[in-house]
């Protein structure tokens, strides 16, 4: 049982829910950028939510199935075809041996997720199948998938073909997107006026946006509180003595273009960070296309925890409906 | 030193031991992160010690951020009283300074550098007041270094030299980061040296290259078969300059599976070190040379 990759798309990788526990060695958690969509795709095909599937960016892959099985596509809004016939997304689909999965042009969002009954069963590396290409870890031989690859899959269980998730429960960012953040880390390095300006400005997703981090531009350059730079930090006011980075932390090298670190984050470095995106909104970043307008909204810790609970509740509701 | 506690979103607590780098700050951050680990607090998923700070990642569904913060604060006192002594290793890392590969790369990214007319080493030697590149290279490898952080990407060590503050070498990072750095480049930024474990982007000045892999996800390199990452915070490193012939020779030995890194177990006591740096370093070298 396997998937034959005819065309990999632009950048398609095997992902699951990641490999926690090695960030202290510079190996990031990785896993699906939009974990909500990955989890739901797995639920639809009766997998454990930790099962490995595919994450594709902007363009879908073309895949041939070597056995009768079930699949589900979630995440970005993109036409899904089986043997050229359009199929619904966020729905459990039956596919037969020899059939081909392909995709049309992306309509909204940035990343689509493909789950297959039984999951992809490439070898685990440090407890996860997630692809971390920089470290040549996990995935298919440590890299993204390529034409001609054959990805092994496991044995699926019972799948309720046709089961679907209502559009209202498909959690996607708004446009303009609002990314909620908790102020902190090195926020105090900014002048009060500059901090307010940062939150007031409209930013746009830059083309340099990937699994490591999303860059934004369009807002005003930041102003720093004057200080003599501490020993070992480096001379730029945006420099600090190299420290750990939080997932979702917002660094602004040179004070010009914010970068939000994502699932394949570098674990540390010498740039100040002004806070971090709340955990509930991390999925949204994975669905932002370049040039999407974005505003950063500062919220309290209580609001961050409520948003996190709300996301959990939505997943619980979907779980209950699909079980 | 003034400890500062802050949140990184709803899943991280960041503890800055000091704004500036020092061995005292490093030891306290290591002691505190060890104390947090030993406390086995439910909900913590990652503990990452850094140069003068550390970070804890946690699941806020299991423990409220405020409760965890309060728990971590209670461990600060314990860390202050902890012995500043480490049982660690000293490892010799051969370095081919001024190698052709980092030279080719630094020429390719010259427009991103402070001094487009020279090399990274010429620039570093000049701004640190050395008469020649050779003198600067000697200063870089004559005294041992401390691995004060592992991270950025896969198993990359940050190293801090075991010398008096006034003898520390300092260089800025590139004006704009490069998009390419050869694998196993020995780099320098701020007061830290590093070894790029994998090829990729980087902003540190490039001084040379080591033939000795420090990260191997396939775990084929003989000394990385137990674990794919060589370095741990607290390791001590001694650079040893080598020429092209020895570089090629070591590469071959690594390939053949016959290369054995030179290393020895040592004890490092911060107070003893602060009392007599020269004597402490001489003892470390004795241990390494006896290996």
XYZ file of C-alpha atoms in Angstrom:
614
model
C 0.000 0.000 0.000
C 1.554 3.213 -1.136
C 1.202 6.555 -2.799
C 3.046 7.071 -6.078
C 4.107 10.656 -6.503
C 3.657 11.691 -10.138
C 4.189 15.405 -9.544
C 5.129 16.758 -6.117
C 3.678 20.253 -6.587
C 5.689 23.253 -5.437
C 6.809 22.172 -1.991
C 5.081 19.168 -0.491
C 6.248 17.467 2.653
C 5.257 14.667 4.996
C 4.048 16.167 8.289
C 2.414 15.036 11.497
C 2.077 16.828 14.835
C 5.828 17.173 15.227
C 8.766 16.095 17.414
C 8.793 17.951 20.733
C 11.781 17.576 23.038
C 14.793 18.522 20.899
C 14.505 22.313 20.635
C 17.386 22.636 23.133
C 19.589 21.100 20.417
C 18.267 23.317 17.651
C 15.884 20.700 16.264
C 12.436 22.299 16.032
C 9.068 20.702 16.725
C 8.053 20.853 13.047
C 4.814 19.209 11.983
C 1.833 20.650 10.126
C 1.830 24.454 10.087
C -1.973 24.388 10.247
C -2.437 21.668 12.842
C -6.207 22.175 12.960
C -6.566 21.200 9.294
C -4.137 18.271 9.651
C -6.031 16.902 12.665
C -9.414 17.195 10.937
C -8.108 15.520 7.764
C -6.966 12.575 9.895
C -10.280 12.433 11.776
C -12.187 12.253 8.465
C -10.311 9.118 7.369
C -10.482 7.453 10.791
C -6.801 7.952 11.639
C -5.250 8.876 14.916
C -4.773 12.659 14.796
C -1.020 12.108 15.120
C -0.863 10.169 11.819
C 1.392 11.535 9.093
C -0.091 13.095 5.960
C 1.029 15.563 3.317
C 1.270 19.335 3.522
C 1.365 21.109 0.141
C 1.982 24.817 -0.417
C 0.063 26.854 -3.037
C -0.070 23.910 -5.486
C -1.362 20.399 -4.986
C 0.630 17.301 -5.919
C -0.448 14.632 -8.389
C -0.669 11.203 -6.779
C -1.560 7.692 -7.904
C -3.050 5.207 -5.429
C -1.812 1.619 -5.412
C -4.802 0.272 -3.486
C -8.418 1.029 -2.628
C -8.420 3.449 0.273
C -9.895 6.669 1.675
C -8.503 10.197 1.684
C -9.509 13.662 2.873
C -8.264 17.094 1.790
C -8.496 20.026 4.212
C -6.919 23.446 4.675
C -6.671 25.810 1.712
C -9.602 26.203 -0.680
C -8.512 24.409 -3.857
C -10.370 22.260 -6.404
C -9.719 18.546 -5.770
C -9.983 16.042 -8.605
C -9.988 12.266 -8.689
C -9.387 11.062 -12.233
C -10.313 14.579 -13.332
C -13.689 14.649 -11.563
C -14.044 17.395 -8.975
C -14.588 16.258 -5.371
C -15.510 18.115 -2.172
C -12.823 19.208 0.281
C -13.088 18.588 4.068
C -14.840 15.318 3.175
C -13.940 11.621 3.397
C -13.456 10.374 -0.175
C -13.156 6.796 -1.432
C -10.441 6.166 -4.011
C -9.637 2.996 -5.950
C -6.407 1.364 -6.964
C -4.936 3.128 -10.002
C -6.943 6.330 -9.552
C -5.150 9.667 -9.623
C -5.534 12.649 -7.309
C -4.859 16.095 -8.750
C -5.654 19.708 -7.949
C -6.825 22.880 -9.674
C -5.688 26.421 -8.898
C -5.634 27.696 -5.339
C -8.599 29.948 -4.463
C -7.922 30.887 -0.847
C -5.495 29.941 1.913
C -1.954 28.691 1.343
C -1.581 25.093 2.539
C -3.646 22.024 1.847
C -3.485 18.816 3.854
C -3.942 15.303 2.520
C -4.727 12.500 4.942
C -4.862 8.878 3.823
C -6.466 6.041 5.776
C -3.705 4.329 7.761
C -1.404 7.344 7.448
C 1.970 7.606 5.723
C 4.381 5.163 7.366
C 7.859 6.349 6.415
C 10.374 5.732 9.255
C 10.131 8.012 12.275
C 13.088 10.210 13.184
C 13.253 11.307 16.834
C 9.650 10.216 17.321
C 8.061 11.922 14.311
C 7.712 11.560 10.543
C 7.681 15.339 10.023
C 10.087 16.600 7.386
C 12.870 18.897 8.591
C 14.914 19.429 5.408
C 17.553 21.693 7.001
C 18.540 18.870 9.315
C 17.795 16.147 6.702
C 15.463 14.607 9.264
C 12.196 12.669 8.859
C 9.999 12.976 5.787
C 11.025 10.983 2.743
C 14.764 10.352 3.173
C 15.069 13.636 5.046
C 13.566 15.783 2.312
C 10.339 16.981 0.687
C 8.660 14.568 -1.701
C 9.745 14.372 -5.342
C 8.382 12.858 -8.550
C 8.890 9.103 -8.595
C 8.789 8.678 -4.806
C 6.675 5.852 -3.444
C 5.340 6.662 0.019
C 4.335 3.659 2.131
C 0.969 3.850 3.886
C -0.563 1.923 6.772
C -3.743 -0.081 7.051
C -6.831 2.065 7.501
C -9.825 1.295 9.704
C -13.474 2.000 9.076
C -14.102 5.223 7.199
C -17.472 6.903 6.922
C -17.208 7.854 3.240
C -18.959 11.145 2.548
C -18.593 12.415 6.123
C -17.924 16.138 5.913
C -17.118 19.163 8.062
C -19.506 22.087 7.629
C -17.960 25.280 6.161
C -18.652 27.213 9.378
C -16.363 24.846 11.259
C -13.452 25.090 8.799
C -11.181 27.360 10.722
C -9.390 29.763 8.380
C -7.959 33.305 8.804
C -9.974 36.365 7.894
C -8.776 38.846 5.263
C -7.192 41.137 6.414
C -5.865 38.607 8.889
C -5.727 39.435 12.580
C -2.848 37.777 14.398
C -3.229 38.013 18.158
C -0.063 38.292 20.219
C 0.994 38.590 23.840
C 3.419 41.481 24.376
C 6.543 40.367 26.183
C 10.061 38.953 25.714
C 11.960 42.138 24.681
C 8.948 44.427 24.117
C 10.555 46.896 26.546
C 13.270 47.613 23.968
C 10.711 49.606 21.924
C 9.746 53.175 22.652
C 6.108 53.514 23.705
C 5.210 55.341 20.500
C 6.940 52.753 18.323
C 5.171 49.867 20.100
C 1.797 51.529 19.496
C 2.731 52.186 15.875
C 3.657 48.524 15.343
C 0.186 47.439 16.485
C -1.511 50.178 14.495
C 0.257 49.568 11.183
C -1.068 47.323 8.460
C 1.566 44.784 7.390
C 1.659 42.530 4.350
C 2.986 38.984 4.116
C 6.323 39.120 2.269
C 7.319 36.526 -0.351
C 9.920 35.214 2.140
C 7.441 33.103 4.065
C 8.046 29.455 4.795
C 7.865 26.812 7.498
C 10.690 28.440 9.454
C 9.102 31.838 9.559
C 6.836 34.380 7.946
C 8.210 37.799 7.089
C 6.042 40.906 6.931
C 6.601 44.344 5.454
C 4.802 47.615 4.953
C 4.789 49.035 8.474
C 7.027 51.786 9.867
C 10.551 51.025 11.056
C 10.740 50.513 14.821
C 12.404 52.870 17.266
C 14.388 51.523 20.174
C 14.913 52.827 23.677
C 18.463 54.218 23.818
C 20.984 52.097 25.648
C 24.603 51.100 25.600
C 24.539 47.649 23.998
C 25.320 44.899 26.546
C 28.618 42.994 26.190
C 28.291 40.179 23.665
C 25.068 41.428 22.082
C 26.364 43.082 18.944
C 26.160 46.712 17.959
C 22.722 47.050 16.357
C 19.976 48.196 18.750
C 17.896 45.190 17.613
C 20.647 42.795 18.819
C 20.613 40.871 22.093
C 22.999 38.282 23.540
C 21.868 35.230 21.564
C 18.988 33.593 23.415
C 16.200 31.079 22.786
C 13.344 31.938 20.476
C 9.715 31.104 21.265
C 7.542 29.523 18.581
C 5.444 32.363 17.226
C 7.886 34.977 18.509
C 8.140 38.160 16.479
C 11.689 39.337 15.764
C 12.460 42.489 13.843
C 16.086 42.459 12.583
C 17.307 46.014 12.206
C 13.845 47.181 13.296
C 12.405 46.990 9.777
C 10.651 43.732 8.828
C 8.982 41.537 11.450
C 9.505 37.772 11.168
C 7.195 35.376 13.005
C 8.937 32.068 13.688
C 6.819 29.017 12.922
C 6.976 25.211 13.301
C 10.490 24.840 11.790
C 11.808 27.780 13.844
C 15.479 28.373 14.450
C 15.797 27.741 18.190
C 17.737 30.848 19.056
C 19.606 33.854 17.852
C 20.674 37.393 18.481
C 17.630 39.463 17.537
C 15.228 41.028 20.008
C 11.651 39.715 19.954
C 8.679 41.868 20.937
C 6.238 39.134 21.910
C 4.732 35.992 20.450
C 1.623 35.034 18.481
C -0.865 33.166 20.684
C -0.972 29.387 20.191
C -4.564 29.502 18.878
C -3.562 31.727 15.944
C -0.452 29.837 14.820
C -2.539 27.684 12.428
C -3.743 30.831 10.644
C -0.222 31.891 9.676
C 0.207 28.693 7.665
C -2.772 29.756 5.544
C -1.530 33.257 4.648
C -0.522 33.943 1.054
C 2.113 36.548 0.202
C 0.693 40.111 0.051
C -2.154 39.268 2.470
C -2.742 42.285 4.745
C -2.178 41.515 8.410
C -2.637 43.350 11.689
C -1.038 42.340 14.959
C -3.393 42.639 17.911
C -2.056 42.617 21.462
C -4.196 40.564 23.845
C -3.978 39.566 27.507
C -2.851 36.125 28.677
C -6.467 35.417 29.693
C -7.663 36.195 26.172
C -4.916 33.957 24.739
C -6.006 31.076 26.970
C -9.695 31.590 26.092
C -8.866 31.536 22.384
C -6.909 28.334 22.940
C -9.926 26.762 24.704
C -12.237 27.844 21.894
C -10.029 26.126 19.323
C -9.976 22.967 21.468
C -13.776 23.121 21.758
C -14.215 23.374 18.007
C -11.968 20.330 17.525
C -13.996 18.486 20.201
C -17.226 19.310 18.364
C -15.841 18.020 15.067
C -14.496 14.904 16.801
C -17.939 14.218 18.286
C -19.709 14.756 14.973
C -17.354 12.488 13.060
C -17.188 9.668 15.585
C 22.887 40.354 37.226
C 19.170 40.939 37.425
C 16.835 38.094 36.484
C 13.916 39.044 34.259
C 10.915 36.765 33.740
C 8.601 37.136 30.772
C 6.101 35.156 28.702
C 6.570 34.151 25.062
C 2.927 33.884 24.020
C 0.865 31.394 26.053
C 3.275 28.447 25.736
C 6.696 29.805 26.773
C 8.378 31.360 29.786
C 11.623 33.164 29.006
C 14.085 33.860 31.796
C 16.856 36.356 31.089
C 19.574 35.930 33.710
C 21.539 38.921 32.486
C 21.459 41.331 29.547
C 25.180 40.869 28.999
C 27.206 37.732 28.447
C 29.379 36.325 31.191
C 30.307 32.901 32.483
C 28.472 33.735 35.718
C 25.265 34.365 33.770
C 25.775 31.171 31.786
C 26.335 29.060 34.904
C 23.268 30.493 36.589
C 21.089 29.862 33.536
C 22.396 26.294 33.305
C 21.833 25.699 37.046
C 18.336 27.127 36.880
C 17.352 25.151 33.815
C 18.710 22.021 35.542
C 16.681 22.875 38.663
C 13.547 23.233 36.512
C 14.247 19.855 34.894
C 14.815 18.180 38.270
C 11.570 19.639 39.628
C 9.694 17.496 37.055
C 6.850 19.976 36.790
C 3.906 18.520 34.927
C 3.092 20.359 31.708
C 6.673 21.321 30.749
C 7.579 19.999 27.293
C 10.948 21.647 26.550
C 13.737 23.235 28.598
C 16.256 25.162 26.512
C 19.318 26.671 28.211
C 21.022 29.513 26.339
C 24.047 31.782 26.826
C 22.666 34.062 29.521
C 19.005 33.020 29.533
C 16.800 29.967 29.248
C 13.348 29.124 28.001
C 10.673 26.701 29.153
C 7.932 25.546 26.804
C 4.784 24.209 28.421
C 1.239 23.125 27.785
C -1.066 25.736 29.344
C -3.916 23.180 29.348
C -1.941 21.332 32.037
C -0.502 24.205 34.091
C -1.563 27.855 34.140
C 1.193 30.193 32.931
C 1.071 32.207 36.185
C 1.379 29.057 38.318
C 4.349 27.810 36.309
C 6.012 31.223 36.498
C 5.622 31.202 40.282
C 7.114 27.674 40.474
C 10.122 28.641 38.343
C 10.764 31.769 40.433
C 11.025 29.637 43.582
C 13.874 27.694 41.920
C 16.072 30.759 41.453
C 17.365 30.664 45.033
C 18.295 26.992 44.658
C 20.204 27.777 41.486
C 22.169 30.581 43.144
C 23.299 28.200 45.877
C 24.145 25.399 43.421
C 27.824 24.579 43.047
C 29.244 26.228 39.969
C 31.052 23.074 39.021
C 30.581 20.894 35.976
C 31.758 17.414 35.133
C 32.224 17.818 31.437
C 34.438 17.031 28.432
C 37.133 18.889 26.575
C 37.046 18.169 22.841
C 39.692 19.117 20.286
C 38.268 20.462 17.022
C 40.694 20.708 14.078
C 40.214 23.929 12.086
C 41.494 24.713 8.610
C 41.603 28.529 8.828
C 41.404 30.566 5.610
C 40.146 27.554 3.669
C 39.100 27.897 -0.005
C 35.381 27.075 0.570
C 34.504 29.735 3.129
C 36.712 32.124 1.130
C 34.679 31.490 -2.013
C 31.464 32.024 -0.036
C 32.596 35.226 1.674
C 33.633 36.671 -1.696
C 30.202 35.774 -3.113
C 28.442 37.745 -0.350
C 30.920 40.638 -0.127
C 28.302 43.341 -0.677
C 26.588 42.260 2.547
C 29.772 42.803 4.580
C 31.047 45.804 6.561
C 34.317 45.707 4.600
C 33.744 44.693 0.963
C 37.460 45.017 0.130
C 38.935 42.422 2.502
C 38.185 39.013 3.967
C 36.225 38.307 7.152
C 39.451 37.438 9.003
C 41.258 40.595 7.841
C 38.315 42.668 9.050
C 38.084 40.830 12.386
C 41.840 41.132 12.982
C 41.819 44.860 12.259
C 38.838 45.847 14.419
C 40.202 43.798 17.319
C 43.538 45.614 17.121
C 45.748 42.806 15.790
C 48.701 43.522 13.506
C 48.137 40.458 11.382
C 45.565 37.822 10.544
C 47.946 35.184 11.904
C 48.042 36.883 15.320
C 44.262 37.017 15.346
C 44.007 33.327 14.415
C 46.425 32.533 17.261
C 44.205 34.434 19.690
C 41.212 32.481 18.408
C 42.707 29.038 19.010
C 45.244 29.467 21.812
C 42.762 29.341 24.710
C 39.809 26.952 25.138
C 36.129 27.756 24.657
C 32.944 26.885 26.468
C 29.815 25.626 24.685
C 27.315 28.066 26.169
C 24.360 27.166 23.950
C 23.367 24.553 21.384
C 20.800 25.671 18.873
C 19.805 27.927 15.999
C 19.730 24.828 13.765
C 20.545 21.149 14.261
C 23.197 20.829 16.957
C 25.014 24.107 16.235
C 27.199 25.095 19.209
C 27.714 28.679 20.370
C 31.106 29.016 22.072
C 32.433 31.556 24.539
C 36.173 31.883 25.051
C 37.646 31.137 28.473
C 39.647 34.363 28.780
C 39.392 37.668 30.626
C 36.729 40.091 29.380
C 39.375 42.427 27.918
C 40.828 39.564 25.848
C 37.469 38.591 24.362
C 37.287 38.933 20.591
C 34.232 40.795 19.319
C 32.959 41.141 15.770
C 29.599 42.223 14.403
C 27.482 39.916 12.262
C 27.187 40.526 8.512
C 25.162 43.652 7.671
C 22.640 41.378 5.955
C 22.720 37.604 6.528
C 24.110 35.380 3.766
C 21.805 32.858 2.131
C 24.614 30.299 2.110
C 27.303 29.063 4.502
C 29.364 25.923 3.906
C 28.682 23.021 6.239
C 31.098 22.942 9.211
C 32.159 26.576 8.847
C 33.740 28.007 11.990
C 32.019 31.359 12.409
C 32.053 34.395 14.684
C 29.437 36.941 15.785
C 29.277 39.196 18.845
C 31.562 37.477 21.389
C 30.622 33.973 20.192
C 32.263 31.493 17.921
C 30.131 28.781 16.338
C 30.283 25.777 14.052
C 27.610 25.660 11.347
C 26.383 22.068 11.676
C 24.655 22.105 8.284
C 24.856 24.187 5.121
C 22.500 27.152 5.085
C 21.850 30.799 5.830
C 24.062 32.598 8.324
C 25.184 35.986 9.550
C 28.400 35.158 11.422
C 31.819 36.068 10.012
C 33.572 33.034 8.492
C 37.074 32.099 9.707
C 37.614 28.521 8.566
C 36.191 25.040 8.381
C 36.481 21.821 10.364
C 36.642 18.383 8.739
C 34.888 16.886 11.777
C 31.092 16.415 11.429
C 29.128 17.488 14.507
C 25.630 16.471 13.338
C 24.666 13.310 11.481
C 20.949 12.471 11.159
C 21.860 9.108 9.604
C 24.200 8.369 12.534
C 26.836 6.790 10.296
C 29.752 8.847 11.665
C 31.324 6.545 14.254
C 31.304 8.999 17.168
C 27.696 10.100 16.402
C 26.177 6.619 16.437
C 24.788 6.987 19.992
C 23.213 10.344 19.222
C 23.138 12.504 16.109
C 24.280 15.690 17.895
C 27.837 15.952 19.291
C 27.670 19.006 21.544
C 25.974 19.666 24.868
C 25.979 22.959 26.769
C 28.947 22.899 29.132
C 31.326 21.075 26.758
C 34.756 22.663 26.441
C 36.372 23.043 23.016
C 39.957 23.599 21.945
C 40.523 24.591 18.326
C 43.643 23.140 16.676
C 44.840 24.771 13.448
C 45.466 22.350 10.581
C 46.587 22.665 6.968
C 45.001 21.411 3.749
C 46.819 18.074 3.830
C 45.616 17.281 7.339
C 42.127 18.527 6.483
C 41.941 16.073 3.579
C 43.403 13.316 5.741
C 40.801 13.767 8.502
C 37.967 13.913 5.941
C 39.170 10.553 4.648
C 39.362 9.102 8.162
C 35.801 10.264 8.890
C 34.689 8.655 5.630
C 36.496 5.409 6.507
C 35.029 5.370 9.998
C 38.452 5.458 11.627
C 38.460 9.041 12.943
C 38.390 9.302 16.725
C 37.980 12.833 18.092
C 40.441 13.737 20.798
C 38.568 14.322 24.047
C 38.949 13.937 27.789
C 36.674 14.142 30.825
C 37.372 17.198 32.961
C 35.910 19.046 35.896
C 35.337 22.776 35.510
C 34.859 24.932 38.585
C 33.852 28.529 37.935
C 35.343 29.946 41.159
C 38.680 28.221 40.558
C 38.637 29.510 36.999
C 37.909 33.089 38.093
C 40.747 32.923 40.647
C 43.365 31.799 38.123
C 42.365 31.622 34.485
C 45.801 30.722 33.109
C 46.272 27.868 35.558
C 42.765 26.499 34.990
C 43.205 26.528 31.225
C 46.645 24.908 31.520
C 45.054 22.094 33.543
C 42.327 21.658 30.899
C 44.988 21.416 28.197
C 46.943 18.899 30.239
C 43.859 16.692 30.425
C 43.307 17.003 26.672
C 46.930 16.296 25.794
C 46.894 13.253 28.037
C 43.919 11.855 26.129
